[in-house]
mmCIF file of C-alpha atoms in Angstrom:
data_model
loop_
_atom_site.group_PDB
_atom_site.id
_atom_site.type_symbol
_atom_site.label_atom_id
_atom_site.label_comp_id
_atom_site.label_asym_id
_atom_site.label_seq_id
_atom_site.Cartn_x
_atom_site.Cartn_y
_atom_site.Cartn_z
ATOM 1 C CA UNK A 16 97.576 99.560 98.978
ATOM 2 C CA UNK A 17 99.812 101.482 98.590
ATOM 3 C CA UNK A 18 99.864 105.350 100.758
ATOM 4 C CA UNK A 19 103.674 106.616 100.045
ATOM 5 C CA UNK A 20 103.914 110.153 100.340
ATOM 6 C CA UNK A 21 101.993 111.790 97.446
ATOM 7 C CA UNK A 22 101.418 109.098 95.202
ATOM 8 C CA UNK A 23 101.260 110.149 91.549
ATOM 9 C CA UNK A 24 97.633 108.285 91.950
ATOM 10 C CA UNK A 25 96.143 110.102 94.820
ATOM 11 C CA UNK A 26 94.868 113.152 93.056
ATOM 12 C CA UNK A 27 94.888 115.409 95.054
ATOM 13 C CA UNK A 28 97.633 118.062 96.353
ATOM 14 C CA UNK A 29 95.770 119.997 98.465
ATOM 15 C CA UNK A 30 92.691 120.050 100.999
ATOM 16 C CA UNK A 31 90.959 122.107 98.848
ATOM 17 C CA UNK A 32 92.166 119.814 95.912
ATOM 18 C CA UNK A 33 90.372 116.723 97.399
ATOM 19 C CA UNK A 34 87.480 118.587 97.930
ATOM 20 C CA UNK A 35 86.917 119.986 94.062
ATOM 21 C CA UNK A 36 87.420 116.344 93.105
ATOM 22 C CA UNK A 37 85.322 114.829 95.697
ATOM 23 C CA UNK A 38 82.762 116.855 94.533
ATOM 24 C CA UNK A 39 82.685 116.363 90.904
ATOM 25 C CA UNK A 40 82.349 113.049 91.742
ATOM 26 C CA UNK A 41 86.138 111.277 91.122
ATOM 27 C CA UNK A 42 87.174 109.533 94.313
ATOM 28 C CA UNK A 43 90.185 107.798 93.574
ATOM 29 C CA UNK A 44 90.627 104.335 95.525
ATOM 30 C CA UNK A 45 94.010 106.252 97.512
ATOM 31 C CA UNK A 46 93.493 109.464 98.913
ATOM 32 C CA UNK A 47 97.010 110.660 100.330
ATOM 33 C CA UNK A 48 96.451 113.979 102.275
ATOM 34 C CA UNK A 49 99.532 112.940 104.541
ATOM 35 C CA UNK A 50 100.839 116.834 106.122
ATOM 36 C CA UNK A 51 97.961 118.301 103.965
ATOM 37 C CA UNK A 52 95.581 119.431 106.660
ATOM 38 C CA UNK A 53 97.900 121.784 109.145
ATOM 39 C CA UNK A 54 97.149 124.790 106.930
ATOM 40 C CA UNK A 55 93.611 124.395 106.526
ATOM 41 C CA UNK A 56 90.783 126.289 107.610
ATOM 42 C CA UNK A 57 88.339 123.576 109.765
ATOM 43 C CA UNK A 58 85.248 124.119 108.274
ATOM 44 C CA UNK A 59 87.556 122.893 104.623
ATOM 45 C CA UNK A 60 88.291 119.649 106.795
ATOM 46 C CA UNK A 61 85.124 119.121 108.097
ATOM 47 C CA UNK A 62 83.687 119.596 104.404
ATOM 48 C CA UNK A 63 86.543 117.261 103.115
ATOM 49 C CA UNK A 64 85.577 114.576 106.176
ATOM 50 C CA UNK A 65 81.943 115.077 104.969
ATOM 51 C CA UNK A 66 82.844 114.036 100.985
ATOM 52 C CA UNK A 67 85.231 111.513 102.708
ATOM 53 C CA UNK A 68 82.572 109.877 104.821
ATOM 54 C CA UNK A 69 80.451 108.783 101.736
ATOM 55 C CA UNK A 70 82.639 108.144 99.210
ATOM 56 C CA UNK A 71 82.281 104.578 98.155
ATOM 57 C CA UNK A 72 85.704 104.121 96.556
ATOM 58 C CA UNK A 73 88.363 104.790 98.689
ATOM 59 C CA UNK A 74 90.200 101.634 100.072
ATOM 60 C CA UNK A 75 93.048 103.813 101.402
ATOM 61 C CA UNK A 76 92.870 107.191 104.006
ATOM 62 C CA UNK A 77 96.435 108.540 104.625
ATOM 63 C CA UNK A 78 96.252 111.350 107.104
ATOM 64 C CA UNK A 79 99.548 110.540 108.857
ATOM 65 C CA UNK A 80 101.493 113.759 109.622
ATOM 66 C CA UNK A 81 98.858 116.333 110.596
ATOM 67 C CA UNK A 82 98.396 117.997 114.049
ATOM 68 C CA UNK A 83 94.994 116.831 114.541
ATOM 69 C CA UNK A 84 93.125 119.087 117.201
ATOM 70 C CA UNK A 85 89.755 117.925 118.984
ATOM 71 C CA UNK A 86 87.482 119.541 115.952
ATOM 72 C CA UNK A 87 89.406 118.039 113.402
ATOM 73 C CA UNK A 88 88.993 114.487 115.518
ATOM 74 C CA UNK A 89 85.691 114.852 115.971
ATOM 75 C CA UNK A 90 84.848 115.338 112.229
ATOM 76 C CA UNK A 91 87.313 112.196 111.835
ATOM 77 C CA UNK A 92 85.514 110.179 114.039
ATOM 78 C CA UNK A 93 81.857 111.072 112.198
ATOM 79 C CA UNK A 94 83.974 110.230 108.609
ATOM 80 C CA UNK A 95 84.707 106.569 110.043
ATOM 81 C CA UNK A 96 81.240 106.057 111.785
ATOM 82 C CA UNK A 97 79.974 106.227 108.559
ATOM 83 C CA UNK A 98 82.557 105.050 105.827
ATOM 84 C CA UNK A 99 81.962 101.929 104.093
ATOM 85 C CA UNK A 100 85.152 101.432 102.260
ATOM 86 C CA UNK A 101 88.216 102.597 103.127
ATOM 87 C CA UNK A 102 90.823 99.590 104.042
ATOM 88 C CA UNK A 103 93.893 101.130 105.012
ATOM 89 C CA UNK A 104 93.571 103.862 107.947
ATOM 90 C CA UNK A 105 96.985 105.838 108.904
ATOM 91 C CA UNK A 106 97.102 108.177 111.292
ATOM 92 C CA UNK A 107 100.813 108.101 112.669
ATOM 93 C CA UNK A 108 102.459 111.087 113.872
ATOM 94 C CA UNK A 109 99.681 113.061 114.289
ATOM 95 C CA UNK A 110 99.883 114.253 117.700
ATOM 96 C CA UNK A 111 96.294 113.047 118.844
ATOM 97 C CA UNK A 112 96.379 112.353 122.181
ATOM 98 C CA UNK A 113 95.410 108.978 124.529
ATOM 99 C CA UNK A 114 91.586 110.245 124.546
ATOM 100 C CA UNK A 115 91.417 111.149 120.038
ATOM 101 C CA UNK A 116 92.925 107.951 119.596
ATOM 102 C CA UNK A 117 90.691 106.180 121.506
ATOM 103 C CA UNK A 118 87.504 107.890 120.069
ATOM 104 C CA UNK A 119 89.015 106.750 116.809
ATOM 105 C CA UNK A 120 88.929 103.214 117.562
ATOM 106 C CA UNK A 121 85.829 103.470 118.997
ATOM 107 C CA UNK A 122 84.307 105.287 115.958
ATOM 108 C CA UNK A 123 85.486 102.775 113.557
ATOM 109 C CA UNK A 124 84.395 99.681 116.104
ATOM 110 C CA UNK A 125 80.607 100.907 115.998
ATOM 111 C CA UNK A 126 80.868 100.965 112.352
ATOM 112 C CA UNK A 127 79.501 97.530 111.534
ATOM 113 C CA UNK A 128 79.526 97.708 108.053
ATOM 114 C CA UNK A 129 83.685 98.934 108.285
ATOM 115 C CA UNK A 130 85.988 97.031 106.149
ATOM 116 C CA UNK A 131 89.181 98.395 108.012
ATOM 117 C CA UNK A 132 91.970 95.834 107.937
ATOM 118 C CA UNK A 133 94.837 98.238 108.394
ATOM 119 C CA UNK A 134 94.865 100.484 111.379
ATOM 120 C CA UNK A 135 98.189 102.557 111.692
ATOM 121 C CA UNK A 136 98.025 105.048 114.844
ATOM 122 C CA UNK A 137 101.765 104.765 115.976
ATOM 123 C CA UNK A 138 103.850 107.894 117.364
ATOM 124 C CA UNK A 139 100.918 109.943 118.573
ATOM 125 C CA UNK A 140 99.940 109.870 123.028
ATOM 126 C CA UNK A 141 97.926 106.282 123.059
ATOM 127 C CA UNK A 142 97.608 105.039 126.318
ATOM 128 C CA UNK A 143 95.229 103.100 128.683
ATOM 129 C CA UNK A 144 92.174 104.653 127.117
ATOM 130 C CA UNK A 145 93.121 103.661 123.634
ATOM 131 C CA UNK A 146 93.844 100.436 125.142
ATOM 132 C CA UNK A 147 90.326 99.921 126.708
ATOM 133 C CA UNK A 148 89.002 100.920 123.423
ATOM 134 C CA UNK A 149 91.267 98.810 121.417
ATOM 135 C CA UNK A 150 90.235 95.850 124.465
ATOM 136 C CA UNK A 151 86.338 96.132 123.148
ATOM 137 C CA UNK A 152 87.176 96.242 119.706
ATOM 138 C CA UNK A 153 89.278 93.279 118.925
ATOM 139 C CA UNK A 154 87.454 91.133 121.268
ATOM 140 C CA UNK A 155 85.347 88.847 118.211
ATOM 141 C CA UNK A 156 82.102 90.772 117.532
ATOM 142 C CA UNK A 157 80.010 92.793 114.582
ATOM 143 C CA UNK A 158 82.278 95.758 115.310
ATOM 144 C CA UNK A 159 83.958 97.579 112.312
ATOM 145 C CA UNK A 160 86.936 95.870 113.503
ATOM 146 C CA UNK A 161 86.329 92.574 113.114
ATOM 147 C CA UNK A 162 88.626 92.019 109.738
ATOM 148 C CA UNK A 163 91.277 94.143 111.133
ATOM 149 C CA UNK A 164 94.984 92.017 109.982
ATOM 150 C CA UNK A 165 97.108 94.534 110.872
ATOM 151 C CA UNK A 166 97.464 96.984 114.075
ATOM 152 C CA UNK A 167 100.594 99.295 114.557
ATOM 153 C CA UNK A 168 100.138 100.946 117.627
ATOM 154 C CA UNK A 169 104.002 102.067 118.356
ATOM 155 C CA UNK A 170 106.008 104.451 119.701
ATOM 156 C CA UNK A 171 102.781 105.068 122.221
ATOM 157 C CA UNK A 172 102.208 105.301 125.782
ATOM 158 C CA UNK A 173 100.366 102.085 126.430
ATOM 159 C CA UNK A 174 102.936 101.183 129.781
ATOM 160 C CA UNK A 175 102.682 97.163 130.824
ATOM 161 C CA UNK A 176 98.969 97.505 131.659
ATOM 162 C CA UNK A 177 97.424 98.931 128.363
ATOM 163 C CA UNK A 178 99.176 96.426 126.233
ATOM 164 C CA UNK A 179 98.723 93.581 128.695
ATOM 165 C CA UNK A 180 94.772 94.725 127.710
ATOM 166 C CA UNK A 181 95.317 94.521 124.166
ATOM 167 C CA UNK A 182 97.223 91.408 123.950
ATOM 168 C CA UNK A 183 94.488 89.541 126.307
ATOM 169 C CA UNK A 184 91.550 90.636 123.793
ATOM 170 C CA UNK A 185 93.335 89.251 121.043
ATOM 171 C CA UNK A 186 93.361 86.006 121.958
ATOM 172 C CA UNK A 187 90.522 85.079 120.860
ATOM 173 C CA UNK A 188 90.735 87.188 117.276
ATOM 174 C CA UNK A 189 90.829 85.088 114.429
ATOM 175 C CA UNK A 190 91.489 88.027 111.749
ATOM 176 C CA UNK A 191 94.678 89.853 113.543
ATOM 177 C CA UNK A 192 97.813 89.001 111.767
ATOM 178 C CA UNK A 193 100.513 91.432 112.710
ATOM 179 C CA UNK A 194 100.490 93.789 115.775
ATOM 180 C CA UNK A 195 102.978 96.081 116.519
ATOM 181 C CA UNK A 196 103.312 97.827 120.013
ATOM 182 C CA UNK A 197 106.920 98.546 120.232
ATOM 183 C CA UNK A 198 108.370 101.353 121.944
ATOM 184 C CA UNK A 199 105.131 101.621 124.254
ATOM 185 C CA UNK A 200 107.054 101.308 128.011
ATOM 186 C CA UNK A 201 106.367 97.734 128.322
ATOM 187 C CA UNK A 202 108.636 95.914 130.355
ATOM 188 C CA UNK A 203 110.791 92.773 128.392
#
């Protein structure tokens, strides 16, 4: 799917964009709102994550780009507890921190009925918490990550032990295809 920078199919331009749409019911199957949340008031991202969370269309979430603070995580991890079918999750370059991106993987992990195969959270702070969390979700279970194909978890903070966790629970995946987790301090 594809999430370049405003693609001429996303529909909307703005937070407040997404939100008119959302709400007259047109939820386009990409919804690019890569840079689009820094000038927003929260409680227009929390309304947006709200519309988000139930929209049945969307394969594709781009929210690369933003400085996401704990609110605006918080709302993101109630969105993916509760979406159904968005695909394609990016979140790179967002500056969330070791503990946001772990909640993230968490939130999408106790979301059994996630159909996430794309999970993008390179160049934010990921370390040994997003590792544990990453650890308990790719390990082969009901979790909302269990069709996951591709991970790109670079330019992170993961440091020998973290990905040393993450490469020891995918062993046993069967759905994992590509996994990035260059640039992370791990030793050749």
């Amino acid at each position: 799917l594809p999430l370049s920078p405003r693609d001429p199919h996303d529909g909307a331009e703005s937070v407040q964009d997404a939100i008119q749409m959302l709400e007259r019911g047109h939820a386009p199957r990409v919804m690019n709102l890569r840079g689009s949340l820094d000038g927003a008031e929260m409680h227009e991202v929390e309304r947006l994550f709200e519309h988000l969370a139930v929209a049945r269309t969307i394969q594709a979430l781009n929210l690369s780009c933003n400085h996401f603070s704990d609110p605006m995580c918080w709302s993101l991890e109630r969105l993916l507890e509760k979406n159904r079918s968005c695909m394609a999750l990016r979140l790179g370059n967002n500056r969330m921190t070791d503990k946001m991106c772990a909640s993230v993987v968490s939130a999408v992990h106790k979301n059994a009925m996630s159909h996430v195969t794309e999970m993008y959270l390179g160049n934010n702070q990921a370390g040994m918490l997003t590792a544990d969390a990453l650890a308990r979700a790719l390990k082969p279970s009901s979790g909302g990550l269990k069709v996951l194909r591709v991970l790109n978890i670079s330019h992170n903070r993961l440091g020998d032990a973290g990905g040393a966790l993450v490469i020891e629970a995918i062993q046993d995946n069967v759905s994992l295809r590509t996994l990035d987790l260059g640039s992370n301090d791990l030793a050749s």
